[in-house]
Amino acid sequence: MNLRNFFIVLLLASSFGCEKPSDFEIIRDRISKEYTAPAVDNEHIADILATMQEDGTWPGIDYADTSRIAFRHTVHLDNMVQMARAYVNKSSRLRGDKALKAALDKALDYWLENDFVCENWWNNQIGTPTAMLSILYTMDKKLSRKQTEEMLRIAGRANMNASGARPSGDRVKIAALLAKTLAFERDEEGFEDALRIIEGEMKYYKPEDGAFYDDGRDNENYFPSGRGLQADYSFHHRIDRVNNTTSYGVGFFTAFVEFATLAEGTKYAFAEEPVQLAVDYYLDGVCKQMVFGRTVDPGVMNRDIARYHSPAFASAEPVEALLSLTDYRSEELENIAAARRGEPSEPESFAKFFWQSEHFVFQRPGFYTSVRMYSVRNRNMEEPYNGEGLTNHYRGDGANYLSIDGSEYLNITPVFNFRKVPGATIVQADTMPDEGSIQKDGLTEFVGAVTDGLYGAVAFDFISPHNPLSARKAWFFFDDKYVCLGTDINSTDRAPVATTVNQCYLEGPVTVDSVVLPQDEYALDSVLWVHHDSVGYIFPAGSQGVMLKNRIQPGTWKKANRQKGIPGDFVEAGMFTLWIDHGVKPTGGKYEYIVMPAADTSAVAAFAAAPDVEVIENSKFLQAVRSDKIVYYIFYRPAEVAYTGNLTMFAHAPCAVMLRLNDMGRIEELTVSDPTRELEYAEFTFNTRVNTITDYSLLSWNTVTDTCVLSVRLPVMDNAGKSRILPFKNDF
């Protein structure tokens, strides 16, 4: 070989040796680093090794019990994951330790020999495969061929033909596990197919996409969507149409964003459209159902309220991941990330009604509150799957939780009286119904809200599916307060009925009409206001059977959760409970109170002495409230109202209306919604000239009656129940 050819060969060899890894290998390496990166808790590893038994098991795990409420085998899996990480991570004192590797092999071989399968499919198709893949990527070639083959077989239970891969919050998780399995096996073609499934899951689900929940009603203007992301940015995991946004919906989002991040900068990168939809869903769905975007609204919790939750804010990592993917709505994302890191941020002011899930949220810089409801279109609550949420019967009955900082109800379940849900009107029997009767179909159609995105009012024509009880309930929201009205409360049950104003942890003094009360239970005669923990409760109509309890309450997690491993010890905490006693078998009962969050006693006393809100009417036919230039009406039947002086408006059908008035008392904006979801048009007659022209309204002047008739075309199908905002022109 001459010298020239020698250098050519040398150059080719050198170029081959420096060849950049393929995009596929880059992603595979990113997945591996994702599993190995977390720091190791050396003390925890020492405890794992010290407690492991000779056969590779751990005490406290009943390996024979693979039932839904047990399956403590997850502890075994987690121990192995932690051991594998400790073997390779630089922060580990036992990195490369032979004794640690031998212990891991023993625990892993014990699992593989027994191949534990749980009665709950989730463990088999998601939980266990997740652990197997973590160990595979962490240890990789340090495992034997037999171990690798068996672990891949178990990981393979996460596949698109698995039962859990149906359209839901778990489908994208299973696709993500499948993608990781295929990447580990270096099946590039299969990996790309799985990646496209993940990318394609970020979409609105329509009835034709999956299971359709037939509510049995002949209603051509309302078509409930199937499982998945809804048109209002809430999330339904099942066909019961229960709101699962902050549980399964977060898992759905997390799996999508994980792979969008893994694929970024490669030929597999996700398209901008699904990434932007993920941003919209997270900001307008998930974060709006969290207090200041950082702690979960207890009103959206289902059986997860029966689990212990960390007091820490939600992680900023998902938000930071979105920021790494797109500039879309980056300022809003940065604000949420700062809030979660405990850095200075600006809490957004908003009102939003999730019409597909019948959940209303309202936030101002000083507080967050919500109202949870259900109708013939939605069931009331998640079933108590796997022995969790055994006391959730009434938590959808107009629950109105209020948070100043997000800690008011954290881990409150053991000491919480589940017949005194804040905002709900409930029969006060001594015992709860059996756990098999928690989930119920709604019995009423008139359930909804009207909102312009900043203010709003909520209507709940409530019929209890558990007891012979009904009521018409409404909430009206303003910047620094909200008004709660109840009317037509009827019950034939032998037990008394109560509407709970609030039940939360006792924090600091309780002041009643300027007098601080010691811990006890009280019947408050002729009370005007109560103040506790920066919140005022005002009773403009005077005494309404108002009751107060502020004292230590014992309890246990076991009353709401019978899973093994749940502590059965009794705990206690100071509790503040304020409620209105309607007595036994009320007929046409009423209540009226105003909640004033983020206020001190002097502000509450001043407001109670000279309130700036007016309850116009609280009857079975109309509930209406005015404050300054905002007027709300909940019409349960056609009716005429005077909104300013001699100016009147007649609503031709039941609906919810919000008026914004100018300084002259003229309408600047009319917002309307149909809580029944049955109207194609909302029609109003005015005794004065109004001027508004849009592509969704019709306006005519009746020269015979000298009135103006306005017809507003309402949203239909998946948007039925959404508000329509109509600006007026006062140019005459």
XYZ file of N, CA, C and O in Angstrom, residues 432-533:
408
model
N -72.804 7.129 57.145
C -72.734 7.319 55.701
C -73.405 6.151 54.995
O -73.454 5.028 55.531
N -73.935 6.358 53.784
C -74.438 5.233 52.993
C -73.309 4.247 52.698
O -72.128 4.564 52.857
N -73.643 3.057 52.238
C -72.600 2.070 51.958
C -71.763 2.512 50.768
O -72.204 3.286 49.919
N -70.534 2.018 50.707
C -69.581 2.461 49.689
C -69.987 2.081 48.278
O -69.541 2.694 47.305
N -70.856 1.089 48.149
C -71.304 0.675 46.822
C -72.275 1.644 46.183
O -72.618 1.488 45.008
N -72.727 2.632 46.934
C -73.709 3.576 46.396
C -73.141 4.981 46.272
O -73.877 5.955 46.283
N -71.822 5.101 46.138
C -71.218 6.431 46.025
C -71.526 7.059 44.671
O -72.067 8.160 44.591
N -71.176 6.375 43.593
C -71.390 6.969 42.274
C -72.852 6.843 41.874
O -73.442 5.773 41.916
N -73.418 7.992 41.473
C -74.825 8.044 41.090
C -74.993 8.885 39.827
O -74.236 9.822 39.569
N -76.032 8.556 39.051
C -76.424 9.413 37.938
C -77.079 10.671 38.483
O -77.831 10.622 39.468
N -76.823 11.805 37.839
C -77.502 13.030 38.220
C -78.971 12.968 37.850
O -79.381 12.238 36.946
N -79.787 13.749 38.555
C -81.231 13.698 38.375
C -81.826 15.001 37.866
O -83.044 15.108 37.722
N -80.987 15.997 37.622
C -81.497 17.304 37.235
C -80.766 17.832 36.017
O -79.596 17.523 35.796
N -81.474 18.628 35.196
C -80.894 19.157 33.968
C -80.326 20.561 34.143
O -79.346 20.921 33.482
N -80.927 21.377 35.009
C -80.561 22.785 35.105
C -79.346 22.939 36.008
O -79.445 23.214 37.206
N -78.171 22.762 35.421
C -76.901 22.860 36.140
C -75.913 23.562 35.219
O -75.653 23.089 34.104
N -75.362 24.687 35.665
C -74.428 25.389 34.799
C -73.920 26.668 35.414
O -74.064 26.912 36.610
N -73.317 27.494 34.571
C -72.763 28.764 35.026
C -72.740 29.735 33.861
O -72.724 29.327 32.695
N -72.726 31.021 34.190
C -72.549 32.063 33.199
C -71.296 32.826 33.580
O -71.105 33.195 34.742
N -70.400 33.053 32.620
C -69.143 33.730 32.923
C -68.589 34.411 31.687
O -68.734 33.908 30.562
N -67.941 35.551 31.927
C -67.255 36.253 30.844
C -65.754 36.046 30.910
O -64.992 36.708 30.218
N -65.298 35.116 31.755
C -63.878 34.838 31.905
C -63.241 35.547 33.083
O -62.156 35.157 33.523
N -63.935 36.575 33.619
C -63.415 37.304 34.770
C -64.376 37.245 35.958
O -63.956 37.170 37.106
N -65.671 37.263 35.673
C -66.700 37.139 36.703
C -67.629 35.992 36.317
O -67.584 35.482 35.195
N -68.503 35.605 37.246
C -69.415 34.524 36.903
C -70.394 34.203 38.009
O -70.220 34.604 39.167
N -71.443 33.496 37.646
C -72.452 33.005 38.584
C -72.757 31.555 38.249
O -72.686 31.139 37.088
N -73.107 30.793 39.279
C -73.299 29.347 39.154
C -74.715 28.981 39.587
O -75.218 29.507 40.586
N -75.342 28.076 38.846
C -76.704 27.626 39.155
C -76.737 26.113 39.292
O -76.222 25.395 38.433
N -77.376 25.646 40.363
C -77.455 24.205 40.627
C -78.858 23.882 41.134
O -79.177 24.094 42.301
N -79.701 23.392 40.229
C -81.036 22.915 40.615
C -80.841 21.499 41.151
O -80.920 20.523 40.417
N -80.579 21.409 42.434
C -80.051 20.194 43.053
C -81.147 19.219 43.464
O -82.111 19.589 44.133
N -80.981 17.975 43.042
C -81.812 16.863 43.515
C -80.863 15.770 43.972
O -80.063 15.261 43.184
N -80.932 15.410 45.236
C -79.999 14.413 45.770
C -80.346 13.018 45.260
O -81.504 12.603 45.326
N -79.346 12.279 44.767
C -79.594 10.881 44.385
C -79.506 9.932 45.573
O -79.773 8.746 45.443
N -79.120 10.470 46.754
C -78.931 9.635 47.941
C -80.089 9.727 48.932
O -80.383 8.765 49.638
N -80.708 10.899 49.001
C -81.745 11.135 50.004
C -82.911 11.898 49.388
O -82.742 12.553 48.353
N -84.099 11.872 50.023
C -85.232 12.660 49.520
C -85.027 14.138 49.848
O -85.582 14.665 50.818
N -84.209 14.804 49.040
C -83.802 16.177 49.304
C -83.615 16.916 47.984
O -83.044 16.368 47.035
N -84.078 18.147 47.933
C -83.860 18.981 46.756
C -83.677 20.432 47.202
O -84.108 20.824 48.294
N -83.035 21.237 46.356
C -82.799 22.649 46.659
C -82.359 23.355 45.390
O -81.810 22.730 44.477
N -82.591 24.643 45.341
C -82.052 25.460 44.264
C -80.956 26.326 44.858
O -81.201 27.142 45.749
N -79.744 26.117 44.348
C -78.550 26.719 44.926
C -77.846 27.574 43.872
O -77.806 27.212 42.689
N -77.288 28.700 44.310
C -76.595 29.579 43.371
C -75.461 30.308 44.086
O -75.525 30.570 45.289
N -74.434 30.632 43.308
C -73.262 31.371 43.796
C -72.999 32.518 42.826
O -73.031 32.325 41.605
N -72.669 33.715 43.363
C -72.461 34.909 42.547
C -71.123 35.533 42.955
O -70.942 35.920 44.111
N -70.202 35.673 42.004
C -68.809 35.995 42.323
C -68.421 37.413 41.904
O -68.708 37.858 40.779
N -67.730 38.092 42.845
C -67.212 39.435 42.628
C -65.738 39.463 43.039
O -65.201 38.466 43.497
N -65.095 40.609 42.905
C -63.645 40.680 43.110
C -63.209 40.271 44.510
O -62.205 39.577 44.674
N -63.922 40.726 45.535
C -63.463 40.491 46.902
C -64.473 39.738 47.753
O -64.332 39.671 48.973
N -65.484 39.163 47.127
C -66.509 38.434 47.880
C -67.355 37.606 46.931
O -67.301 37.790 45.699
N -68.135 36.696 47.479
C -69.150 36.020 46.677
C -70.370 35.719 47.528
O -70.285 35.537 48.748
N -71.527 35.714 46.874
C -72.817 35.556 47.524
C -73.333 34.142 47.272
O -73.296 33.649 46.138
N -73.811 33.492 48.332
C -74.320 32.122 48.248
C -75.800 32.113 48.622
O -76.165 32.544 49.730
N -76.638 31.660 47.706
C -78.072 31.630 47.936
C -78.608 30.208 47.799
O -78.172 29.445 46.928
N -79.564 29.875 48.651
C -80.276 28.615 48.557
C -81.751 28.854 48.795
O -82.137 29.687 49.626
N -82.580 28.159 48.066
C -84.015 28.332 48.216
C -84.724 27.038 47.845
O -84.114 26.124 47.269
N -86.008 26.976 48.210
C -86.841 25.814 47.880
C -86.195 24.519 48.375
O -86.151 23.512 47.670
N -85.656 24.571 49.611
C -85.030 23.396 50.215
C -86.127 22.513 50.798
O -86.871 22.926 51.702
N -86.245 21.311 50.270
C -87.304 20.389 50.679
C -86.725 19.015 50.963
O -85.886 18.510 50.205
N -87.187 18.413 52.053
C -86.726 17.073 52.408
C -87.824 16.339 53.162
O -88.565 16.940 53.947
N -87.916 15.057 52.923
C -88.846 14.213 53.692
C -88.089 13.197 54.532
O -88.690 12.287 55.099
N -86.773 13.357 54.596
C -85.960 12.446 55.396
C -86.194 12.695 56.886
O -86.494 13.819 57.308
N -86.001 11.660 57.701
C -86.207 11.797 59.145
C -85.070 12.552 59.823
O -85.233 13.058 60.930
N -83.910 12.628 59.173
C -82.765 13.340 59.745
C -82.803 14.810 59.328
O -83.373 15.162 58.289
N -82.199 15.708 60.112
C -82.190 17.132 59.765
C -81.335 17.407 58.530
O -80.516 16.584 58.113
N -81.503 18.581 57.970
C -80.779 19.020 56.782
C -79.917 20.222 57.154
O -80.341 21.082 57.933
N -78.707 20.284 56.615
C -77.815 21.412 56.877
C -77.093 21.825 55.606
O -76.783 20.980 54.749
N -76.826 23.104 55.481
C -75.941 23.645 54.445
C -74.665 24.092 55.135
O -74.706 24.946 56.030
N -73.552 23.517 54.740
C -72.273 23.848 55.375
C -71.651 25.048 54.679
O -71.468 25.051 53.458
N -71.330 26.059 55.456
C -70.684 27.254 54.927
C -69.197 26.977 54.698
O -68.648 27.307 53.650
N -68.548 26.350 55.690
C -67.167 25.909 55.508
C -66.820 24.897 56.586
O -67.404 24.896 57.673
N -65.882 24.028 56.248
C -65.264 23.097 57.193
C -63.801 22.985 56.790
O -63.491 22.512 55.700
N -62.906 23.450 57.654
C -61.480 23.469 57.331
C -60.691 23.385 58.630
O -61.262 23.333 59.729
N -59.376 23.386 58.514
C -58.544 23.377 59.715
C -58.783 24.649 60.527
O -58.983 25.737 59.964
N -58.756 24.498 61.836
C -58.874 25.636 62.738
C -57.520 26.336 62.820
O -56.534 25.752 63.262
N -57.483 27.589 62.400
C -56.243 28.364 62.402
C -56.507 29.711 63.066
O -57.134 30.597 62.487
N -56.069 29.880 64.282
C -56.229 31.160 64.965
C -57.607 31.347 65.554
O -58.430 30.423 65.608
N -57.905 32.570 65.991
C -59.166 32.830 66.684
C -60.377 32.799 65.760
O -60.261 33.032 64.554
N -61.530 32.539 66.365
C -62.815 32.637 65.679
C -63.566 33.799 66.317
O -63.808 33.798 67.527
N -63.914 34.776 65.501
C -64.576 35.980 65.995
C -66.005 36.029 65.471
O -66.230 35.874 64.261
N -66.953 36.250 66.379
C -68.364 36.344 66.013
C -68.878 37.705 66.464
O -68.911 37.992 67.674
N -69.247 38.545 65.483
C -69.740 39.894 65.803
C -68.807 40.595 66.791
O -69.230 41.102 67.846
N -67.512 40.554 66.498
C -66.441 41.235 67.262
C -66.068 40.550 68.570
O -65.218 41.057 69.311
N -66.667 39.396 68.882
C -66.346 38.669 70.106
C -65.585 37.393 69.754
O -66.060 36.583 68.948
N -64.404 37.192 70.352
C -63.626 35.979 70.126
C -64.199 34.852 70.987
O -64.348 35.001 72.202
N -64.499 33.719 70.344
C -65.109 32.598 71.051
C -64.077 31.526 71.370
O -63.264 31.168 70.507
N -64.100 30.985 72.586
C -63.224 29.854 72.917
C -63.678 28.599 72.176
O -64.788 28.544 71.627
N -62.838 27.575 72.166
C -63.170 26.343 71.450
C -64.367 25.655 72.101
O -64.359 25.355 73.292
N -65.392 25.409 71.267
C -66.615 24.771 71.746
C -67.560 24.622 70.561
O -67.166 24.827 69.413
N -68.828 24.337 70.847
C -69.860 24.279 69.825
C -70.948 25.267 70.193
O -71.361 25.348 71.358
N -71.438 26.049 69.188
C -72.351 27.152 69.471
C -73.534 27.167 68.504
O -73.394 26.844 67.316
N -74.687 27.581 69.019
C -75.821 27.995 68.197
C -75.797 29.518 68.209
O -75.912 30.138 69.274
N -75.603 30.126 67.059
C -75.397 31.574 66.981
C -76.726 32.285 66.701
O -77.256 32.215 65.583
N -77.258 32.946 67.704
C -78.527 33.655 67.561
C -78.288 35.054 66.999
O -77.432 35.798 67.483
N -79.050 35.391 65.964
C -78.990 36.734 65.365
C -77.573 37.142 64.982
O -77.179 38.300 65.123
N -76.779 36.200 64.489
C -75.407 36.498 64.108
C -75.387 37.317 62.817
O -76.175 37.079 61.895
N -74.476 38.290 62.747
C -74.286 39.080 61.537
C -73.063 38.623 60.757
O -73.088 38.569 59.534
N -71.982 38.303 61.486
C -70.786 37.869 60.776
C -69.898 37.008 61.664
O -69.916 37.103 62.889
N -69.119 36.169 61.001
C -68.136 35.296 61.634
C -66.823 35.477 60.882
O -66.823 35.609 59.650
N -65.715 35.486 61.608
C -64.407 35.632 60.956
C -63.461 34.553 61.463
O -63.382 34.289 62.663
N -62.772 33.913 60.516
C -61.782 32.892 60.871
C -60.741 32.798 59.768
O -61.078 32.720 58.572
N -59.490 32.806 60.154
C -58.370 32.557 59.241
C -58.459 33.405 57.971
O -58.420 32.893 56.854
